[in-house]
XYZ file of C-alpha atoms in Angstrom:
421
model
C -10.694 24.578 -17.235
C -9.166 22.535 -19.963
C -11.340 18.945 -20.024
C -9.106 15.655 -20.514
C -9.776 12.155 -21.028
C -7.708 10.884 -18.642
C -7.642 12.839 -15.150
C -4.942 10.871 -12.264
C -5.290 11.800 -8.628
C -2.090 11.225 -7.531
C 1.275 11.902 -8.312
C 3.216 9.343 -6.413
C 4.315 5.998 -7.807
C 1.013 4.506 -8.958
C 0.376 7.546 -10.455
C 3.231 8.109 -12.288
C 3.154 4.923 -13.512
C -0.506 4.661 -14.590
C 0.212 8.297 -16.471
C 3.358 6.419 -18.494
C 1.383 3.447 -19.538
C -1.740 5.770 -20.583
C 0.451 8.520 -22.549
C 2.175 5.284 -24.289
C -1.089 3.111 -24.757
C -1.804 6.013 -27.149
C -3.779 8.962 -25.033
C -2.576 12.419 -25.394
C -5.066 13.682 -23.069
C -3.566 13.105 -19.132
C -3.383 15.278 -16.195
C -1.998 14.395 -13.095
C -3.163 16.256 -9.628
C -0.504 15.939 -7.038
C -1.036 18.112 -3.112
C 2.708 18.419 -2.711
C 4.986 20.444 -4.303
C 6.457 17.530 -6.208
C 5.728 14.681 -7.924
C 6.961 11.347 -6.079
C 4.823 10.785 -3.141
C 6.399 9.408 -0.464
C 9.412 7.734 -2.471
C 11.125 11.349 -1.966
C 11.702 10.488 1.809
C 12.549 6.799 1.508
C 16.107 7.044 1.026
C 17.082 3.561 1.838
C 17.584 1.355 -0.839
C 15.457 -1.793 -2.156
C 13.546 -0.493 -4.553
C 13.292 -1.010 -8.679
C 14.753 -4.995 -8.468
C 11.807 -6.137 -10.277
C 10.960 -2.930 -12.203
C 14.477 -2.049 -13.696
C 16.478 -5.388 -12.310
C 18.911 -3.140 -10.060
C 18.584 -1.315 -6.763
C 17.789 1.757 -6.155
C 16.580 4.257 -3.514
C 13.013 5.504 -3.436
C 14.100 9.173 -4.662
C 16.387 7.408 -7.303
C 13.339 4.977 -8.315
C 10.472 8.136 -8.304
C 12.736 9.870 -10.946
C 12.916 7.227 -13.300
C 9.389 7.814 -13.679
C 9.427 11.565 -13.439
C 11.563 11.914 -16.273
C 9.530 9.531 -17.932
C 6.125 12.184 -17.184
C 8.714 14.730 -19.002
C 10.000 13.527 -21.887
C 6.203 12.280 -22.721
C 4.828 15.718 -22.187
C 2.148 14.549 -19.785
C 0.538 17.593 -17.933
C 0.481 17.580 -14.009
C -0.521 20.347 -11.403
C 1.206 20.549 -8.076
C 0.367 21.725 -4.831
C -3.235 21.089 -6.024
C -5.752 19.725 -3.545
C -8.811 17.609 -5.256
C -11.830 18.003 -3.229
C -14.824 16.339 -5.534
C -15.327 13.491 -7.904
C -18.487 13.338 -9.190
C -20.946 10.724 -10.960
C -20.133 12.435 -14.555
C -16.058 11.963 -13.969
C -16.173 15.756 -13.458
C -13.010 16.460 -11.222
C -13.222 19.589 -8.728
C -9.874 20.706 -7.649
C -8.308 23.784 -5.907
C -4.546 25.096 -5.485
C -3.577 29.078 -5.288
C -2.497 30.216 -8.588
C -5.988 28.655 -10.234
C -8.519 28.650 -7.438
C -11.083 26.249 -6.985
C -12.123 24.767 -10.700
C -13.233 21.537 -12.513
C -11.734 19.297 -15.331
C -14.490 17.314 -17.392
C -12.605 13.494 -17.417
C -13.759 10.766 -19.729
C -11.766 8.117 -16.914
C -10.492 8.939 -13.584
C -7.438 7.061 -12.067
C -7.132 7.274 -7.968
C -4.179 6.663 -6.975
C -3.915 8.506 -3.840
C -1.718 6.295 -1.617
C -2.291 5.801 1.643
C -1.483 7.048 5.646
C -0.584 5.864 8.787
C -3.274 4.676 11.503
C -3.031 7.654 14.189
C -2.227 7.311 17.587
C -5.808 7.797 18.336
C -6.628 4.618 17.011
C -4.499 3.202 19.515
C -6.130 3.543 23.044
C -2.840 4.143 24.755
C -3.490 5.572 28.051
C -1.713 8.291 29.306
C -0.842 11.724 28.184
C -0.506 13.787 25.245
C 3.228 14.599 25.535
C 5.438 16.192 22.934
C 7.728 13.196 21.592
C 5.374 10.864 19.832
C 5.671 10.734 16.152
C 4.562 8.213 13.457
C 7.096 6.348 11.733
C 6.042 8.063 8.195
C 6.226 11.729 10.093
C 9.940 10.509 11.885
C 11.311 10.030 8.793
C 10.055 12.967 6.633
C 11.625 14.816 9.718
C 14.679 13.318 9.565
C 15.460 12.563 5.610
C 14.109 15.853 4.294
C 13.573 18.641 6.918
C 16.869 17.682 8.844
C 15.238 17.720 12.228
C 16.430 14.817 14.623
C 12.769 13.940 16.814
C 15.001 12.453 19.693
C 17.324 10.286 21.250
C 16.281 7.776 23.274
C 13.225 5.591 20.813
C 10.919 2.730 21.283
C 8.843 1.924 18.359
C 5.410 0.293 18.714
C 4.612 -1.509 15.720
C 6.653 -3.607 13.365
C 5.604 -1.810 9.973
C 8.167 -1.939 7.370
C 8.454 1.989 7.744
C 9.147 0.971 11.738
C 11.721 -1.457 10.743
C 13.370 1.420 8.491
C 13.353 4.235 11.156
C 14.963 1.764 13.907
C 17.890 1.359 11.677
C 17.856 4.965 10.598
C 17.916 6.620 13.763
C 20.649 4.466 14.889
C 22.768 5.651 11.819
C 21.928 9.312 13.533
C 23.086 8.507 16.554
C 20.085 7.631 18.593
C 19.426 4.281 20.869
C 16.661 2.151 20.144
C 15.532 0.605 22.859
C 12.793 -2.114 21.280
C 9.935 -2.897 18.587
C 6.950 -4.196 20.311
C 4.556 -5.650 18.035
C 1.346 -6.510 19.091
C 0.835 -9.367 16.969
C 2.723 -12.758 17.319
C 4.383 -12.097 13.993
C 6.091 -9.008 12.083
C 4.221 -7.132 10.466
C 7.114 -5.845 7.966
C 9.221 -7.940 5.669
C 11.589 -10.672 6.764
C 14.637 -8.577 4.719
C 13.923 -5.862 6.688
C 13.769 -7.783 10.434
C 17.131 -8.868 9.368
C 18.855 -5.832 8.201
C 17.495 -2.800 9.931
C 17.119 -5.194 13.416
C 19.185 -8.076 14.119
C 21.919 -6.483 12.125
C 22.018 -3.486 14.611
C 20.970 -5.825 18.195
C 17.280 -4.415 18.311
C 14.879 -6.556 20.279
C 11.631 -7.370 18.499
C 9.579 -7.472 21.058
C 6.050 -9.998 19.476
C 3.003 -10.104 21.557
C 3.818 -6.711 23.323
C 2.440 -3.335 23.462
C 2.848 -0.282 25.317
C 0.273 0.347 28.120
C 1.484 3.483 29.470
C 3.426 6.780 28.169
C 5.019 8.414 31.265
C 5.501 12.378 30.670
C 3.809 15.430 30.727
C 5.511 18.048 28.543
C 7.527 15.700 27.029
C 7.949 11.386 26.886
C 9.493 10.615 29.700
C 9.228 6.613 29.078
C 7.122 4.092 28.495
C 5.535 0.751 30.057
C 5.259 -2.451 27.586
C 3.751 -5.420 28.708
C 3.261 -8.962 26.609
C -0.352 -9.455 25.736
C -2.367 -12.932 25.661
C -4.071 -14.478 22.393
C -6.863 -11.780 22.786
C -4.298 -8.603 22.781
C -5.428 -8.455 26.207
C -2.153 -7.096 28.608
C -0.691 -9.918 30.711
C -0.488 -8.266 34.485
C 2.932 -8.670 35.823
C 4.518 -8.840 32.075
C 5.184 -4.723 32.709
C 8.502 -3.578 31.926
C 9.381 -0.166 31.827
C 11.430 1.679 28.785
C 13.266 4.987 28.948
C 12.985 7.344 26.366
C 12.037 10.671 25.060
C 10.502 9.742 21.843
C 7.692 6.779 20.915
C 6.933 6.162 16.949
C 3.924 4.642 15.871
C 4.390 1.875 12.751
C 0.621 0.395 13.488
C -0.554 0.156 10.062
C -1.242 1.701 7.181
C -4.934 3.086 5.640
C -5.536 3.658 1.925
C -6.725 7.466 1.479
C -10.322 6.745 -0.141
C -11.995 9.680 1.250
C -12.381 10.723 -2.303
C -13.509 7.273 -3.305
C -15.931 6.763 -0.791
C -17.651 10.346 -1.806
C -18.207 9.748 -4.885
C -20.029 6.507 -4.459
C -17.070 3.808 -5.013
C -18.009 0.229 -3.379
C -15.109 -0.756 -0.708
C -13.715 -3.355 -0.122
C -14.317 -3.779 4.459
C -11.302 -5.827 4.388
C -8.661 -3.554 2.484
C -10.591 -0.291 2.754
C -10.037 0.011 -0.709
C -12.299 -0.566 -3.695
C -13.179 -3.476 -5.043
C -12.255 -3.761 -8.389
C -12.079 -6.212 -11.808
C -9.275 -7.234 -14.048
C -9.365 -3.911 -15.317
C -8.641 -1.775 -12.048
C -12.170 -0.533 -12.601
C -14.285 -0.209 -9.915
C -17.839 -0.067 -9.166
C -18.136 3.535 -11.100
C -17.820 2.470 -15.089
C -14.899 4.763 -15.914
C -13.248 5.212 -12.437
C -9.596 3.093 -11.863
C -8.139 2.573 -8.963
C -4.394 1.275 -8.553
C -1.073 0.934 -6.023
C -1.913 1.510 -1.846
C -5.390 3.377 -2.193
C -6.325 -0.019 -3.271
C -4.670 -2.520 -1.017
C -1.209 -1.645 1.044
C 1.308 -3.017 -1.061
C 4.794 -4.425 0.262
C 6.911 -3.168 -2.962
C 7.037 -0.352 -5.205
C 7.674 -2.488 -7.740
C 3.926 -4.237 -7.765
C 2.354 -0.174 -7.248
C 3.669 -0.050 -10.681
C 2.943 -2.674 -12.182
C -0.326 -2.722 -10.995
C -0.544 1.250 -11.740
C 0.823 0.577 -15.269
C -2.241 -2.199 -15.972
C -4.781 0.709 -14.575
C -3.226 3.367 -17.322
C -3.516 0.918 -20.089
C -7.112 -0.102 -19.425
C -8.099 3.874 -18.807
C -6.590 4.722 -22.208
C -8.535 1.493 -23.861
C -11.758 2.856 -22.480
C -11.587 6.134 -22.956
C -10.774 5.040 -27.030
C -13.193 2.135 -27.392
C -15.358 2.980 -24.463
C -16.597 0.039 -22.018
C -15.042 -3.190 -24.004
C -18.030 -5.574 -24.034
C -18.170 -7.669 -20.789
C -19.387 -10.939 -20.567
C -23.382 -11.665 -19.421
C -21.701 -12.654 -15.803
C -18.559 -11.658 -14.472
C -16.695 -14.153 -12.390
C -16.013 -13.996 -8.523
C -12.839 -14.122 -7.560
C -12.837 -15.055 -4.102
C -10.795 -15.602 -1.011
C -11.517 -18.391 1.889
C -9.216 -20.007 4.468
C -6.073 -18.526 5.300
C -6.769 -15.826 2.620
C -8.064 -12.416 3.768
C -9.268 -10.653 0.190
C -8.065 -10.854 -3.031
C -7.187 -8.235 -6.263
C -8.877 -8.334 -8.338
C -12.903 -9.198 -6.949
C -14.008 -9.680 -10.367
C -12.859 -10.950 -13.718
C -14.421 -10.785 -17.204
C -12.773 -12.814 -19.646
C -13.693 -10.643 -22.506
C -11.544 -7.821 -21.210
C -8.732 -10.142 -19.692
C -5.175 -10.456 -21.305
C -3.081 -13.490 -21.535
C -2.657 -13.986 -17.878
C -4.865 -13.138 -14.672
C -2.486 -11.969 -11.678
C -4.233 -12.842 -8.316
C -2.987 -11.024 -5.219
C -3.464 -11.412 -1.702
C -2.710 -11.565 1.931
C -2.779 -14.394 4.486
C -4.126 -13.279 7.871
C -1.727 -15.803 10.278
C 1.695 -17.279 9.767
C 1.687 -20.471 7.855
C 4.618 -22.946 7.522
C 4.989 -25.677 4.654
C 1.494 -24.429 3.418
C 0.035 -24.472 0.128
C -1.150 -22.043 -1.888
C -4.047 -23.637 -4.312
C -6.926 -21.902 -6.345
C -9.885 -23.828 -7.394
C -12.244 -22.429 -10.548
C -15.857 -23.784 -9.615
C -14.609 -26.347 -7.015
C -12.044 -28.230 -8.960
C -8.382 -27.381 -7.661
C -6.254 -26.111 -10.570
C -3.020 -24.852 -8.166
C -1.695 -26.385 -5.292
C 2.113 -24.448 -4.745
C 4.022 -25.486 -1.898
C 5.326 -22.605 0.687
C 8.154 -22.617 3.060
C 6.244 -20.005 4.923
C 3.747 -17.415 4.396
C 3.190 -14.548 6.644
C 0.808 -11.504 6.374
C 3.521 -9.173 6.372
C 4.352 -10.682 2.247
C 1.927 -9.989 0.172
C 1.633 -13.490 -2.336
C 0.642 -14.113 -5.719
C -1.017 -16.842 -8.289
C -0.815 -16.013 -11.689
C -3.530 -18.208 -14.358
C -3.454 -18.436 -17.808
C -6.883 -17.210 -19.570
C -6.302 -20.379 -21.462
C -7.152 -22.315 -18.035
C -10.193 -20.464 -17.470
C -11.973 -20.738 -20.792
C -11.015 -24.518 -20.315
C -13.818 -24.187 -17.783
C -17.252 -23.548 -19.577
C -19.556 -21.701 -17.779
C -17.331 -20.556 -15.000
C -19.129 -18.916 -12.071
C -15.757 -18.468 -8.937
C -12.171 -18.637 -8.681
C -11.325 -19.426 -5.355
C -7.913 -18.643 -3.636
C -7.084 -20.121 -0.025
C -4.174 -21.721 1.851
C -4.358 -24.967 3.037
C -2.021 -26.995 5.441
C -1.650 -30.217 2.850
């Protein structure tokens, strides 16, 4: 096959977006692999609006937003293959890749974006006891059903789980028609975004149901109901907290797991607390050469930051592939994250390759209420922003100046944390 210098795995937003920014940083040379038989990812099944208010400062649906970049992967004349499955990445950049018209082949890559997405945590993950009745659907698989294949999964719905996708499908099935009965959430707190708690539940009467689960799925052949019951501070089921739900149909919103399968096989570090790679400033990862942008990396709560995350990737691909690895400082610094803070993106900075401004984000992993957000470069606290409320269902954000880090000779760690004053 044709070699390229810039091969994209991925032909959802990230990678859409990374291809853009590449093709206009100056590379001819791009290919996009995409499994499905379009480019778009999963934007071609969100059809709710909400998306593009940072990206193009109106609102859009996911479809609407997806073929803003499409066109964009047109009128550039970047290549792309569809319905082609990559199965191989290995230590040269060579990608191996298979669909029916071409067979099983490899592209020679001088950089390699992933930017595979990711999926929903199975029910099997969940250790519900009971049966394995038809009716039970994750929120992700509900709505492809519904918003593209035209197939209704049921009536009668509890959700378990108070994903944003969860959120979505409670108010979508109720436009079709359908009762839903509750979201239980394990946790004490959503795990979606306050907009969406507001307008796809209390707008429609939904209970959110925090500190529940379901601990039994009655049905055979088919869902017949299930039993939810309010769990202590361990997740541990409170007996005598049972209450039982009719309905013919349970979806799953439990999470969401970046697809790094490929990542992980061809020798990228990960990151235990994203399960995605840990990367620098860049969107390089452990493999010199190899990017990695949008939810393969971390879940993201908004398009909007897939892209402009994506977009950095394709720019720094483009600058390597011309110049090759930019010169990197003897040490890179740590970017780590302590207290309230669960991880941070990027791991790693090198001030060499690093713009005008270093974008920090993160997740919290508890509610916090009139917290602050500070960041400290070797110990010495150079932020300290005040938050209403921070919840690990938003991801947040600290932006530094490079100026503010050279201030600091011989810098060894930025820290990011939350702190209560």
């Amino acid at each position: 096959m044709k070699s390229y210098d810039i091969v994209i795995v991925g032909g959802g937003p990230a990678g859409l977006a990374a291809a853009v920014a590449a093709k206009k940083a100056g590379n001819d040379s791009i290919l996009i692999l995409e499994r499905d038989h379009e480019l778009g990812g999963i934007l071609n099944q969100c059809i709710h609006n909400g998306f593009g208010l940072h990206t193009f400062k109106e609102e859009l649906t996911g479809p609407e937003y997806a073929s803003r970049f499409i066109d964009q992967v047109k009128e550039l004349q970047i290549d792309y293959k569809l319905n082609t499955m990559v199965m191989d990445i290995a230590a040269d950049k060579t990608v191996t890749a298979m669909n029916r018209e071409d067979g099983m082949f490899q592209i020679p890559a001088k950089a390699v974006i992933l930017a595979m997405g990711c999926r929903e945590r199975p029910r099997g993950a969940l250790n519900i006891p009971g049966y394995r009745p038809a009716g039970i659907y994750s929120a992700g698989t509900a709505q492809r059903l519904v918003n593209i294949e035209g197939f209704m999964p049921g009536k009668e719905i509890v959700i378990l789980g108070s994903g944003d996708i969860g959120l979505i499908m409670a108010r979508r099935m109720t436009f079709e028609g359908a009762k839903v009965q509750c979201v239980a959430e394990l946790m004490p707190y959503s795990g979606g975004l306050k907009r969406n708690i507001v307008q796809c539940l209390d707008d429609y009467g939904i209970p959110l149901l925090l500190s529940h689960t379901v601990v039994d799925i009655k049905g055979k052949e088919r869902v017949e109901g299930v039993t939810i019951a309010e769990v202590d501070e361990r997740s541990k089921p409170v007996p005598g907290t049972e209450k039982f739900y009719s309905c013919d149909t349970l979806m799953l919103s439990t999470g969401l797991i970046p697809e790094n399968e490929l990542s992980r096989s061809a020798g990228v570090d990960m990151n235990p607390v994203t399960n995605g790679p840990f990367v620098n400033e860049s969107f390089e990862t452990s493999i010199e050469g190899v990017f990695a942008c949008g939810n393969v990396l971390h879940v993201h709560d908004l398009v909007d930051y897939v892209s402009e995350e994506a977009a950095k990737a394709g720019e720094h691909a483009a600058a390597y592939v011309k110049a090759g690895r930019e010169a990197a400082s003897a040490e890179e610094i740590r970017v780590k994250a302590t207290g309230g803070a669960r991880y941070t993106v990027p791991t790693t900075v090198s001030l060499d390759r690093l713009g005008d401004l270093l974008t920090v984000r993160f997740r919290v992993g508890a509610v916090y209420k009139d917290a602050f957000v500070s960041v400290y470069l070797d110990g010495e606290r150079v932020t300290h922003q005040k938050k209403r409320i921070i919840a690990p269902g938003e991801m947040e954000q600290v932006i530094l100046k490079k100026e503010q880090l050279t201030a600091h000779t011989g810098l060894k760690e930025i820290t990011v944390t939350v702190e209560t004053e």
